[in-house]
Amino acid sequence: MVTLQDLKRISDYEWEIPQSFRPDMRVPVRLFATRRMLEDVANDKSLEQAVNASTLPGLVGHVIVMPDMHQGYGFPIGGVAATRLPDGVISPGGIGYDINCGVRLLGSQISVDAAHPHLDDLATALNQFCPSGVGEKGVVRLTEAELEAVCRQGSRWALRQGFASEADLRRTEESGCVEGADPSKVSKRARERGRPQLGSLGAGNHFIEIDLVERVFDSQAASVMGLEQGTLAVQIHCGSRGFGHQICTDYVEEFQEAVRRFGIHLVDRELVCAPLSSLEGKNYLAAMRCAANYAFANRQILANSARKAFEQVLAGKVKDWHLHQIYDICHNMGKIETHVIDGERMQVCVHRKGATRAFGPGAPELPDEYKAIGQPVLVPGSMGTASWVLVGTSGSMEQSFGSTCHGAGRLMSRHEAKRNVRGEKLRQDLEAEGIHIRAGSMAGLAEEAPQAYKDVDQVVEAVVGGGIARKVARLRPLAVIKG
Amino acid sequence: MQPVFGFRENAHTADWELEVWAPDLATLLEQAARGMYSLSGMQLVAGESQERSIALHAVDAESLLVRFLTELLWVEQEEKLGFDGFAITVEDQCDLRAELRGSTIASLDKEIKAVTYHNLAVQTTPQGLRVNIVFDV
């Protein structure tokens, strides 16, 4: 068990578990958090899981853990780990079952005053246009050939079908399509699950939220993004649905045998992995990219549905009801990137599980308009609390493989949340605060109660203090749609 | 005194952890299935009866457990079927045959994304077998 006494303080916002802590660690663990936040996670298994992740073959630099860390399975949520090509490993459990779970932020010119009389109708319309809930089917039913096209093209497929604009794609991580996806590496079961679900939100912690841009901290960056104080914005949080879940399940199972063949010793079977240069590693990467592209297309279609909902409610009532894309980011991904580690420039596979890519100014991967300010980073809070728009920094490139936090991070178990919070009472409380709620399940709503999460403002203070992100704007929720 | 078989939910920050105990592996698998259905709040349509047979092979008891529950999740999500009657036999901890009886799902509170291998170990105790299973939700 890792205790606070085992941590070496680097700064008020940066701590280290040295490699000497356990003999099987291959790299140290670097934590971005305040001491108070570390005290909060001392009771769950986040730190132990980070140490376990540090035993994977081929790791370079540090295993990084973000301040929104909490216990997961295999890797902690909020974990980032990079393995060197060609012989470092890729771990499906280090990316997660909801491959390319992520967030999209849409901005608008709609003032909160003009929208205020229509917020309840907007919440209802979003709930009607964007299918959500357990096992819910999507807006689009795909044929086998269309599913393959989605796998290969991601948001480009959505563009061809009229669900997207060129600007949407430009302002999406990887332009909404990771190259190297190969549908032949995806199982029949995953395909069957994927075909009916495109354009659906799902359940759990996924949501669509209408926000008010409450305060702008960096007017230049906000202006470039098209974020204006006092206007509405929309967040969409979801991933690759059953398609991604099944792909991860299939490869975690297949890799149980592969690790024996490769002689890889594991402290936790959820950390199964295979060398990136192996057939197994290549096959998983190609299948994972299919799920990543499916998720990009999924959020794109939901964004299109959100635009339709806004048009239905606001056309003729406000001057401009259009929702423009600010950015779309991934939370759960394995990506081949080039980073400078210990002075050496190298290609690595960056595993981000509950962490966001946060490339700094000048990164060639960014669209031209964002090259000067850095990559937008979207940090959703919990229902009833703030969300943040940040940008990546040169510090994130140097210290955290161009990564930062992904949300508030859970504090309370789902079991405890359900015991302490009544869904209906929570809904009433949030409505009393002026937040319109649409939820498929009151039990599900209770599990996602704001008190079950950390203070997102403190999480943001920690990444800003640690130098791995910069504040742009703070958002406040006005309406929340949950499955 | 604790019953000879059963399940209960343990606290887990992000996901769901189910503790399951039973005198033998076949009963452990049945209790794990019942526990998984209970966690997701599954209600079945009354007065209907559907049957399914499942045969699985795995390298060890843990893999058999994950494969069995994953199979049930597949049937739940694709066929909208759940089960409340189980006749399970296991040979050499690796080969399972299950005759399942159940019906269409009337309602489901929560979606389980996957059954994980996280710290999964079927442990032998003086009372039989015990395992903690973490589900991604």
Coordinates of C-alpha atoms in Angstrom, one line a residue:
Chain A
M1 CA 0.0 0.0 0.0
V2 CA 1.3 3.5 -0.9
T3 CA 1.0 6.1 1.9
L4 CA 1.6 9.8 1.8
Q5 CA 5.0 9.2 3.5
D6 CA 6.1 7.3 0.4
L7 CA 5.7 10.4 -1.8
K8 CA 8.5 12.8 -2.6
R9 CA 7.4 16.4 -2.9
I10 CA 8.6 18.1 -6.1
S11 CA 6.4 21.2 -5.7
D12 CA 3.1 22.2 -4.2
Y13 CA 1.4 20.6 -7.2
E14 CA 3.8 17.8 -8.1
W15 CA 4.8 14.6 -6.2
E16 CA 6.7 11.5 -7.0
I17 CA 6.6 7.8 -6.1
P18 CA 10.2 6.9 -6.7
Q19 CA 11.1 3.8 -8.7
S20 CA 12.8 2.4 -5.5
F21 CA 9.3 2.1 -3.9
R22 CA 8.8 -1.3 -5.3
P23 CA 11.4 -3.5 -7.1
D24 CA 9.2 -4.3 -10.1
M25 CA 8.6 -0.6 -11.0
R26 CA 10.3 0.2 -14.3
V27 CA 9.7 4.0 -14.0
P28 CA 8.8 6.4 -11.2
V29 CA 5.2 7.7 -10.9
R30 CA 4.6 11.4 -11.1
L31 CA 1.4 12.9 -9.5
F32 CA -0.1 16.3 -10.2
A33 CA -2.1 17.1 -7.2
T34 CA -2.2 19.2 -4.0
R35 CA -1.4 17.4 -0.7
R36 CA -5.1 17.7 0.3
M37 CA -6.1 15.9 -2.9
L38 CA -3.6 13.2 -2.2
E39 CA -5.1 12.7 1.3
D40 CA -8.5 12.2 -0.3
V41 CA -7.3 9.4 -2.6
A42 CA -5.2 7.7 0.1
N43 CA -8.2 5.6 0.9
D44 CA -8.8 4.1 -2.5
K45 CA -6.4 2.2 -4.7
S46 CA -5.4 4.9 -7.2
L47 CA -1.8 5.1 -6.1
E48 CA -1.3 1.4 -5.9
Q49 CA -2.8 1.1 -9.4
A50 CA -0.4 3.7 -10.7
V51 CA 2.5 1.7 -9.2
N52 CA 1.1 -1.4 -10.9
A53 CA 1.0 0.4 -14.2
S54 CA 4.6 1.4 -13.8
T55 CA 5.7 -2.3 -14.1
L56 CA 4.7 -2.6 -17.8
P57 CA 7.5 -3.4 -20.2
G58 CA 8.9 -0.6 -22.4
L59 CA 7.7 2.4 -20.3
V60 CA 9.7 5.6 -20.6
G61 CA 9.8 8.8 -18.5
H62 CA 7.2 8.5 -15.7
V63 CA 3.8 7.1 -15.2
I64 CA 1.8 10.3 -14.8
V65 CA -1.3 10.7 -12.7
M66 CA -3.7 13.7 -12.9
P67 CA -5.4 15.4 -9.9
D68 CA -8.8 14.0 -10.9
M69 CA -7.3 10.5 -10.2
H70 CA -9.5 7.8 -8.7
Q71 CA -9.5 4.1 -8.5
G72 CA -10.3 2.3 -11.7
Y73 CA -9.3 -1.2 -12.9
G74 CA -5.8 -2.0 -14.0
F75 CA -4.7 1.7 -14.5
P76 CA -6.1 4.4 -12.2
I77 CA -8.5 6.8 -13.9
G78 CA -6.4 9.9 -14.6
G79 CA -3.4 7.8 -15.7
V80 CA -1.0 8.5 -18.5
A81 CA 1.8 6.1 -19.5
A82 CA 4.1 6.1 -22.6
T83 CA 5.8 3.0 -24.0
R84 CA 8.6 3.2 -26.5
L85 CA 8.3 1.9 -30.1
P86 CA 8.8 -0.7 -31.4
D87 CA 9.0 -3.1 -28.5
G88 CA 7.1 -1.4 -25.7
V89 CA 3.7 -2.8 -25.0
I90 CA 0.1 -1.6 -25.6
S91 CA -2.4 -2.5 -22.9
P92 CA -6.1 -2.5 -23.8
G93 CA -7.0 -2.2 -20.0
G94 CA -4.7 0.9 -19.9
I95 CA -7.0 2.6 -22.4
G96 CA -10.3 1.3 -21.1
Y97 CA -13.5 -0.3 -22.4
D98 CA -15.1 3.0 -23.6
I99 CA -12.5 3.6 -26.2
N100 CA -12.3 7.3 -27.2
C101 CA -14.8 8.4 -24.6
G102 CA -14.4 12.1 -24.9
V103 CA -16.0 15.6 -24.8
R104 CA -17.1 18.0 -27.5
L105 CA -17.8 21.6 -26.8
L106 CA -20.0 23.8 -29.1
G107 CA -20.1 27.5 -28.7
S108 CA -22.8 30.0 -29.7
Q109 CA -23.7 33.7 -30.0
I110 CA -26.9 33.1 -28.0
S111 CA -27.0 35.3 -24.9
V112 CA -28.2 33.7 -21.7
D113 CA -30.8 36.4 -21.3
A114 CA -32.3 35.7 -24.7
A115 CA -32.3 31.9 -24.1
H116 CA -33.5 31.9 -20.6
P117 CA -37.3 31.6 -21.4
H118 CA -36.5 28.7 -23.7
L119 CA -34.1 26.6 -21.5
D120 CA -36.7 24.1 -20.5
D121 CA -37.8 23.6 -24.1
L122 CA -34.2 23.2 -25.1
A123 CA -33.6 20.5 -22.5
T124 CA -36.7 18.7 -23.7
A125 CA -35.7 19.0 -27.4
L126 CA -32.1 17.8 -26.7
N127 CA -33.5 14.8 -24.9
Q128 CA -35.8 14.0 -27.8
F129 CA -33.2 14.6 -30.6
C130 CA -30.3 12.8 -28.8
P131 CA -31.2 9.2 -27.9
S132 CA -29.9 8.3 -24.4
G133 CA -30.3 5.6 -21.8
V134 CA -29.3 1.9 -21.2
G135 CA -28.9 0.0 -24.5
E136 CA -30.6 2.8 -26.5
K137 CA -30.3 2.6 -30.3
G138 CA -28.8 5.5 -32.2
V139 CA -30.0 8.1 -34.8
V140 CA -28.4 6.0 -37.6
R141 CA -28.7 2.2 -38.3
L142 CA -25.6 1.2 -40.2
T143 CA -25.2 -1.6 -42.7
E144 CA -22.0 -3.7 -42.5
A145 CA -20.4 -1.7 -45.3
E146 CA -21.3 1.6 -43.6
L147 CA -19.9 0.4 -40.3
E148 CA -16.6 -0.4 -42.0
A149 CA -16.6 3.1 -43.6
V150 CA -17.2 4.7 -40.1
C151 CA -14.3 2.6 -38.7
R152 CA -12.0 3.8 -41.4
Q153 CA -13.2 7.4 -41.8
G154 CA -14.6 8.5 -38.4
S155 CA -16.0 12.1 -38.7
R156 CA -15.1 12.2 -42.4
W157 CA -17.9 9.6 -42.9
A158 CA -20.3 11.9 -40.9
L159 CA -19.2 14.8 -43.2
R160 CA -20.1 12.9 -46.3
Q161 CA -23.5 12.0 -44.9
G162 CA -24.3 15.6 -44.1
F163 CA -23.8 15.4 -40.3
A164 CA -20.7 17.7 -40.1
S165 CA -19.0 20.7 -41.6
E166 CA -15.3 21.0 -42.6
A167 CA -14.9 23.4 -39.6
D168 CA -16.2 20.6 -37.2
L169 CA -13.5 18.2 -38.5
R170 CA -10.7 20.8 -38.4
R171 CA -11.6 21.4 -34.7
T172 CA -11.6 17.8 -33.7
E173 CA -8.6 15.9 -32.2
E174 CA -7.0 14.0 -35.1
S175 CA -9.5 15.8 -37.4
G176 CA -11.9 13.2 -36.3
C177 CA -10.1 10.2 -38.0
V178 CA -7.2 8.2 -36.6
E179 CA -5.3 6.6 -39.5
G180 CA -4.6 2.9 -39.4
A181 CA -8.0 1.5 -38.4
D182 CA -8.7 -1.9 -39.8
P183 CA -12.2 -3.3 -39.5
S184 CA -11.0 -6.8 -40.2
K185 CA -9.5 -6.8 -36.7
V186 CA -12.9 -6.2 -35.1
S187 CA -15.0 -9.2 -34.0
K188 CA -18.4 -10.1 -35.4
R189 CA -19.9 -9.4 -31.9
A190 CA -18.5 -5.9 -31.8
R191 CA -19.9 -5.2 -35.3
E192 CA -23.3 -6.4 -34.2
R193 CA -23.2 -4.1 -31.2
G194 CA -21.9 -1.2 -33.2
R195 CA -24.3 -1.2 -36.1
P196 CA -27.5 0.1 -34.3
Q197 CA -25.9 2.5 -31.8
L198 CA -24.3 5.3 -33.8
G199 CA -25.6 8.7 -32.7
S200 CA -26.6 7.7 -29.2
L201 CA -25.4 9.0 -25.8
G202 CA -25.6 5.9 -23.7
A203 CA -26.0 6.0 -19.9
G204 CA -23.7 6.2 -16.8
N205 CA -21.7 9.4 -16.6
H206 CA -22.4 10.4 -20.2
F207 CA -24.3 13.6 -20.7
I208 CA -25.3 16.5 -22.8
E209 CA -25.2 19.9 -21.0
I210 CA -26.2 23.4 -21.9
D211 CA -23.8 25.8 -20.1
L212 CA -23.4 29.5 -19.6
V213 CA -19.9 30.9 -20.4
E214 CA -19.7 32.4 -16.9
R215 CA -16.3 33.9 -16.9
V216 CA -13.4 34.3 -19.4
F217 CA -9.9 34.2 -18.0
D218 CA -8.0 34.5 -21.3
S219 CA -9.8 36.8 -23.7
Q220 CA -7.4 36.2 -26.5
A221 CA -7.8 32.4 -26.4
A222 CA -11.5 32.6 -25.9
S223 CA -11.9 35.0 -28.8
V224 CA -10.0 32.6 -31.1
M225 CA -12.3 29.7 -30.0
G226 CA -15.4 31.8 -30.3
L227 CA -16.3 31.7 -26.6
E228 CA -18.0 34.8 -25.3
Q229 CA -18.9 35.6 -21.7
G230 CA -22.7 35.5 -21.2
T231 CA -23.4 33.2 -24.1
L232 CA -24.6 29.5 -24.2
A233 CA -22.3 26.6 -24.9
V234 CA -23.1 22.9 -25.2
Q235 CA -21.0 19.9 -24.0
I236 CA -21.4 16.4 -25.3
H237 CA -19.7 13.6 -23.3
C238 CA -19.8 10.0 -24.7
G239 CA -17.7 7.4 -26.4
S240 CA -17.8 4.4 -28.7
R241 CA -20.8 2.7 -27.0
G242 CA -21.1 -1.1 -27.1
F243 CA -18.7 -1.3 -30.1
G244 CA -15.7 0.0 -28.1
H245 CA -16.7 -2.0 -25.0
Q246 CA -16.8 -5.3 -27.0
I247 CA -13.4 -4.6 -28.8
C248 CA -11.7 -4.0 -25.4
T249 CA -13.4 -7.1 -23.9
D250 CA -12.3 -9.2 -26.9
Y251 CA -8.6 -8.1 -26.7
V252 CA -8.3 -8.2 -22.9
E253 CA -9.4 -11.9 -23.3
E254 CA -7.1 -12.6 -26.2
F255 CA -4.2 -11.0 -24.4
Q256 CA -4.6 -13.3 -21.4
E257 CA -2.9 -15.9 -23.5
A258 CA -0.5 -13.5 -25.3
V259 CA 1.2 -12.4 -22.1
R260 CA 2.1 -16.0 -21.3
R261 CA 3.6 -16.4 -24.7
F262 CA 5.6 -13.2 -24.4
G263 CA 6.7 -14.1 -20.9
I264 CA 5.3 -10.9 -19.5
H265 CA 4.7 -11.1 -15.7
L266 CA 1.7 -9.1 -14.5
V267 CA 0.7 -7.9 -11.1
D268 CA -2.9 -7.5 -12.2
R269 CA -4.5 -9.5 -15.1
E270 CA -6.4 -6.3 -16.3
L271 CA -3.0 -4.9 -17.3
V272 CA -2.6 -7.6 -20.0
C273 CA -0.6 -6.2 -22.9
A274 CA 1.4 -7.2 -26.0
P275 CA 4.4 -5.6 -27.7
L276 CA 3.5 -3.0 -30.2
S277 CA 5.7 -4.8 -32.7
S278 CA 3.8 -8.1 -32.3
L279 CA 0.9 -9.3 -34.4
E280 CA -1.4 -9.1 -31.3
G281 CA -0.3 -5.6 -30.5
K282 CA -0.8 -4.4 -34.1
N283 CA -4.2 -6.1 -34.3
Y284 CA -5.4 -4.4 -31.1
L285 CA -4.2 -1.0 -32.3
A286 CA -6.0 -1.4 -35.6
A287 CA -9.2 -2.4 -33.8
M288 CA -8.9 0.3 -31.2
R289 CA -8.6 2.9 -33.9
C290 CA -11.9 1.6 -35.4
A291 CA -13.6 2.3 -32.1
A292 CA -11.9 5.7 -31.8
N293 CA -13.2 6.7 -35.2
Y294 CA -16.7 5.3 -34.3
A295 CA -16.7 7.6 -31.2
F296 CA -15.6 10.6 -33.2
A297 CA -18.5 10.0 -35.6
N298 CA -20.9 9.3 -32.7
R299 CA -20.2 12.7 -31.1
Q300 CA -20.4 14.4 -34.5
I301 CA -23.9 13.0 -35.1
L302 CA -25.0 14.0 -31.6
A303 CA -23.6 17.5 -32.3
N304 CA -25.7 17.6 -35.4
S305 CA -28.8 16.4 -33.4
A306 CA -28.1 19.2 -30.8
R307 CA -28.0 21.7 -33.6
K308 CA -31.4 20.5 -34.8
A309 CA -32.8 20.8 -31.3
F310 CA -31.5 24.3 -31.0
E311 CA -33.0 25.2 -34.4
Q312 CA -36.4 23.7 -33.5
V313 CA -36.7 25.7 -30.3
L314 CA -34.9 29.0 -31.1
A315 CA -35.4 29.7 -34.8
G316 CA -37.2 33.0 -35.1
K317 CA -36.8 33.7 -31.4
V318 CA -33.1 34.6 -31.3
K319 CA -31.0 36.2 -34.0
D320 CA -28.4 33.4 -34.4
W321 CA -29.1 29.9 -33.0
H322 CA -26.1 28.2 -34.6
L323 CA -23.8 26.0 -32.5
H324 CA -20.2 26.2 -33.7
Q325 CA -17.5 23.6 -32.8
I326 CA -14.9 24.7 -30.3
Y327 CA -13.1 21.4 -30.0
D328 CA -13.5 17.6 -29.5
I329 CA -11.1 15.7 -27.3
C330 CA -10.5 12.1 -26.4
H331 CA -10.2 10.7 -22.8
N332 CA -9.4 7.0 -23.3
M333 CA -7.0 6.4 -26.1
G334 CA -3.6 4.9 -27.1
K335 CA -1.9 7.1 -29.6
I336 CA 1.5 7.0 -31.4
E337 CA 3.1 10.4 -30.7
T338 CA 6.6 11.9 -30.7
H339 CA 7.9 13.3 -27.5
V340 CA 11.2 14.4 -26.1
I341 CA 12.1 12.2 -23.1
D342 CA 15.3 12.7 -21.2
G343 CA 16.6 14.9 -24.0
E344 CA 15.9 12.2 -26.7
R345 CA 13.2 12.6 -29.3
M346 CA 11.3 9.3 -29.6
Q347 CA 8.1 7.7 -30.9
V348 CA 6.0 6.4 -28.1
C349 CA 2.5 4.9 -27.6
V350 CA 0.8 7.3 -25.1
H351 CA -1.9 5.5 -23.1
R352 CA -4.4 8.1 -21.7
K353 CA -7.1 6.6 -19.4
G354 CA -9.2 9.4 -18.1
A355 CA -6.7 12.0 -19.2
T356 CA -6.8 14.5 -22.0
R357 CA -4.2 15.3 -24.7
A358 CA -3.1 18.9 -24.1
F359 CA -0.6 19.9 -26.7
G360 CA 1.0 23.3 -26.2
P361 CA 1.3 26.2 -28.7
G362 CA 3.0 25.4 -31.9
A363 CA 2.2 21.7 -32.0
P364 CA 1.9 20.7 -35.7
E365 CA -1.2 18.5 -34.9
L366 CA -3.3 21.6 -34.0
P367 CA -5.5 23.4 -36.5
D368 CA -3.9 26.7 -37.7
E369 CA -6.2 28.9 -35.6
Y370 CA -5.1 27.1 -32.4
K371 CA -1.4 26.9 -33.1
A372 CA -0.7 30.2 -31.2
I373 CA -2.8 29.5 -28.2
G374 CA -2.4 25.7 -27.7
Q375 CA -4.9 22.9 -27.8
P376 CA -8.3 23.5 -26.2
V377 CA -8.8 21.2 -23.2
L378 CA -12.4 20.5 -22.1
V379 CA -12.8 19.6 -18.4
P380 CA -16.4 18.8 -17.5
G381 CA -17.4 19.0 -13.9
S382 CA -20.3 17.2 -12.3
M383 CA -24.0 18.2 -12.7
G384 CA -24.5 21.4 -10.8
T385 CA -20.9 22.4 -10.7
A386 CA -18.6 24.3 -13.1
S387 CA -16.8 23.0 -16.2
W388 CA -13.6 24.5 -17.6
V389 CA -12.0 25.3 -20.9
L390 CA -8.2 25.2 -20.7
V391 CA -5.4 25.1 -23.2
G392 CA -2.3 23.0 -23.3
T393 CA 1.1 24.5 -22.5
S394 CA 4.8 24.0 -23.2
G395 CA 4.9 22.6 -19.7
S396 CA 2.4 19.8 -20.6
M397 CA 4.7 18.8 -23.5
E398 CA 7.7 18.7 -21.2
Q399 CA 6.2 17.1 -18.1
S400 CA 3.2 15.0 -19.0
F401 CA 3.5 13.7 -22.6
G402 CA 1.3 16.6 -23.6
S403 CA -1.5 15.6 -21.3
T404 CA -3.7 17.0 -18.5
C405 CA -6.8 16.2 -16.4
H406 CA -10.1 15.1 -17.9
G407 CA -12.8 16.0 -15.3
A408 CA -13.6 16.4 -11.7
G409 CA -12.9 12.8 -10.8
R410 CA -15.0 10.7 -8.5
L411 CA -14.7 10.9 -4.7
M412 CA -17.5 8.8 -3.5
S413 CA -18.4 5.2 -4.6
R414 CA -21.5 4.6 -6.6
H415 CA -22.8 2.4 -3.7
E416 CA -22.3 5.3 -1.2
A417 CA -23.8 7.9 -3.5
K418 CA -27.0 5.8 -4.0
R419 CA -27.2 5.3 -0.2
N420 CA -26.8 9.0 0.5
V421 CA -28.6 10.6 -2.3
R422 CA -32.2 10.2 -3.6
G423 CA -32.3 10.8 -7.3
E424 CA -35.7 12.6 -7.2
K425 CA -34.6 14.9 -4.4
L426 CA -31.4 15.7 -6.3
R427 CA -33.4 16.5 -9.4
Q428 CA -35.6 18.9 -7.4
D429 CA -32.6 20.5 -5.7
L430 CA -30.8 21.1 -9.1
E431 CA -34.1 22.4 -10.6
A432 CA -34.3 24.8 -7.6
E433 CA -30.8 26.1 -8.6
G434 CA -32.1 26.8 -12.0
I435 CA -30.6 23.7 -13.7
H436 CA -33.1 21.8 -15.9
I437 CA -32.6 18.1 -15.6
R438 CA -33.7 15.3 -18.0
A439 CA -32.6 11.8 -16.7
G440 CA -33.6 8.3 -17.8
S441 CA -33.0 6.8 -14.3
M442 CA -33.2 8.4 -10.9
A443 CA -30.9 5.7 -9.5
G444 CA -28.4 6.6 -12.2
L445 CA -28.8 10.3 -11.4
A446 CA -28.1 9.7 -7.7
E447 CA -24.8 7.9 -8.6
E448 CA -23.7 10.9 -10.6
A449 CA -24.6 13.4 -7.8
P450 CA -22.3 16.4 -7.5
Q451 CA -21.3 15.4 -4.0
A452 CA -19.9 12.1 -5.4
Y453 CA -17.2 14.1 -7.3
K454 CA -14.2 16.2 -6.4
D455 CA -14.2 20.0 -6.6
V456 CA -13.4 20.6 -10.3
D457 CA -12.1 24.1 -9.5
Q458 CA -9.4 22.5 -7.2
V459 CA -8.5 20.0 -10.0
V460 CA -8.0 22.9 -12.4
E461 CA -6.0 24.8 -9.8
A462 CA -3.7 21.8 -9.5
V463 CA -3.0 21.4 -13.3
V464 CA -2.6 25.1 -13.7
G465 CA -0.3 25.2 -10.7
G466 CA 1.6 22.3 -12.1
G467 CA 2.1 24.1 -15.4
I468 CA 0.3 21.5 -17.6
A469 CA -2.6 23.7 -18.6
R470 CA -3.8 27.3 -18.6
K471 CA -7.3 28.7 -17.8
V472 CA -9.5 30.1 -20.6
A473 CA -13.0 30.0 -19.4
R474 CA -15.3 28.7 -16.7
L475 CA -18.8 27.3 -17.6
R476 CA -21.8 26.9 -15.4
P477 CA -24.6 24.3 -16.1
L478 CA -28.1 25.4 -17.1
A479 CA -29.5 22.1 -18.4
V480 CA -28.3 18.5 -18.1
I481 CA -29.5 15.5 -20.1
K482 CA -28.4 12.1 -18.8
G483 CA -29.2 8.6 -20.0
Chain B
M1 CA -23.8 -16.6 10.4
Q2 CA -23.2 -16.0 6.7
P3 CA -25.1 -18.2 4.3
V4 CA -23.1 -20.8 2.4
F5 CA -23.5 -18.9 -0.9
G6 CA -24.3 -15.3 -1.8
F7 CA -23.1 -12.0 -3.0
R8 CA -22.8 -8.4 -1.9
E9 CA -21.7 -5.1 -3.3
N10 CA -18.4 -3.6 -2.1
A11 CA -17.5 0.1 -2.3
H12 CA -15.5 1.0 -5.5
T13 CA -14.9 4.7 -6.4
A14 CA -15.7 4.6 -10.1
D15 CA -17.1 1.2 -10.9
W16 CA -18.9 -1.7 -9.2
E17 CA -17.3 -4.4 -7.2
L18 CA -19.2 -7.6 -6.3
E19 CA -18.0 -10.0 -3.7
V20 CA -19.3 -13.6 -4.3
W21 CA -18.9 -16.7 -2.2
A22 CA -20.1 -20.3 -2.7
P23 CA -19.1 -23.9 -1.8
D24 CA -18.1 -24.8 -5.3
L25 CA -17.3 -23.2 -8.7
A26 CA -20.6 -23.9 -10.4
T27 CA -22.5 -22.2 -7.5
L28 CA -20.0 -19.4 -7.5
L29 CA -20.7 -18.8 -11.2
E30 CA -24.5 -18.8 -10.6
Q31 CA -24.2 -16.4 -7.7
A32 CA -22.0 -14.1 -9.7
A33 CA -24.6 -14.0 -12.5
R34 CA -27.4 -13.3 -10.0
G35 CA -25.3 -10.6 -8.4
M36 CA -24.5 -9.0 -11.7
Y37 CA -28.2 -8.9 -12.6
S38 CA -29.0 -7.5 -9.2
L39 CA -26.4 -4.7 -9.5
S40 CA -27.9 -3.6 -12.8
G41 CA -31.4 -3.7 -11.4
M42 CA -32.8 -6.1 -13.9
Q43 CA -36.5 -7.0 -13.8
L44 CA -37.8 -9.8 -16.0
V45 CA -41.2 -10.1 -17.7
A46 CA -43.3 -12.4 -15.6
G47 CA -45.0 -15.5 -17.0
E48 CA -42.6 -16.0 -19.9
S49 CA -40.0 -18.8 -20.2
Q50 CA -37.1 -18.9 -22.6
E51 CA -34.2 -21.3 -22.4
R52 CA -30.6 -21.1 -23.5
S53 CA -27.6 -23.5 -23.4
I54 CA -24.1 -22.2 -23.0
A55 CA -20.8 -24.2 -23.3
L56 CA -17.5 -22.5 -22.6
H57 CA -13.9 -23.4 -22.3
A58 CA -11.3 -21.3 -20.5
V59 CA -7.7 -21.6 -19.3
D60 CA -8.6 -21.3 -15.6
A61 CA -11.4 -20.5 -13.2
E62 CA -11.0 -16.7 -13.4
S63 CA -11.2 -16.8 -17.2
L64 CA -14.2 -19.1 -17.0
L65 CA -16.0 -16.6 -14.7
V66 CA -15.2 -13.6 -17.0
R67 CA -16.3 -15.5 -20.1
F68 CA -19.5 -16.7 -18.5
L69 CA -20.6 -13.3 -17.3
T70 CA -19.5 -11.7 -20.5
E71 CA -21.7 -14.2 -22.4
L72 CA -24.7 -13.3 -20.2
L73 CA -24.0 -9.6 -20.9
W74 CA -24.0 -10.3 -24.6
V75 CA -27.4 -12.1 -24.4
E76 CA -28.7 -9.2 -22.2
Q77 CA -27.6 -6.5 -24.6
E78 CA -28.3 -8.2 -27.9
E79 CA -31.4 -10.4 -27.2
K80 CA -32.8 -8.5 -24.2
L81 CA -32.9 -11.7 -22.2
G82 CA -32.1 -12.3 -18.6
F83 CA -32.1 -15.6 -16.5
D84 CA -33.2 -16.6 -13.1
G85 CA -32.9 -20.4 -13.5
F86 CA -29.4 -21.9 -13.6
A87 CA -28.2 -25.5 -14.0
I88 CA -24.4 -25.3 -14.3
T89 CA -21.8 -28.0 -14.4
V90 CA -18.0 -27.3 -14.4
E91 CA -15.3 -29.8 -15.2
D92 CA -11.6 -29.3 -14.3
Q93 CA -12.3 -25.6 -13.5
C94 CA -12.1 -25.0 -17.3
D95 CA -15.2 -26.4 -19.0
L96 CA -18.6 -25.1 -18.4
R97 CA -22.1 -26.2 -19.5
A98 CA -25.0 -24.2 -18.4
E99 CA -28.7 -24.6 -19.0
L100 CA -30.4 -21.3 -18.4
R101 CA -34.0 -20.4 -18.0
G102 CA -35.4 -16.9 -18.0
S103 CA -37.4 -14.3 -19.9
T104 CA -37.3 -11.0 -21.7
I105 CA -36.0 -8.0 -19.7
A106 CA -38.8 -5.8 -18.5
S107 CA -36.5 -3.0 -17.2
L108 CA -32.8 -2.4 -16.5
D109 CA -31.5 0.5 -14.3
K110 CA -27.9 0.4 -15.2
E111 CA -25.7 -0.7 -18.1
I112 CA -22.6 -2.8 -17.4
K113 CA -19.9 -2.1 -20.0
A114 CA -17.7 -5.1 -19.2
V115 CA -16.5 -7.7 -16.7
T116 CA -12.9 -6.9 -15.8
Y117 CA -9.9 -9.1 -14.7
H118 CA -8.9 -6.4 -12.2
N119 CA -7.3 -8.3 -9.2
L120 CA -9.5 -11.2 -10.1
A121 CA -8.6 -14.4 -8.1
V122 CA -10.9 -17.2 -7.1
Q123 CA -9.7 -17.9 -3.6
T124 CA -10.2 -21.1 -1.6
T125 CA -11.5 -20.5 1.9
P126 CA -12.5 -22.9 4.7
Q127 CA -16.1 -22.4 3.6
G128 CA -15.5 -22.9 -0.2
L129 CA -14.7 -20.3 -2.8
R130 CA -14.7 -16.5 -2.8
V131 CA -14.0 -13.9 -5.5
N132 CA -14.3 -10.1 -5.9
I133 CA -15.4 -9.0 -9.4
V134 CA -15.0 -5.4 -10.7
F135 CA -17.5 -4.4 -13.4
D136 CA -16.9 -1.4 -15.7
V137 CA -20.0 0.8 -15.7

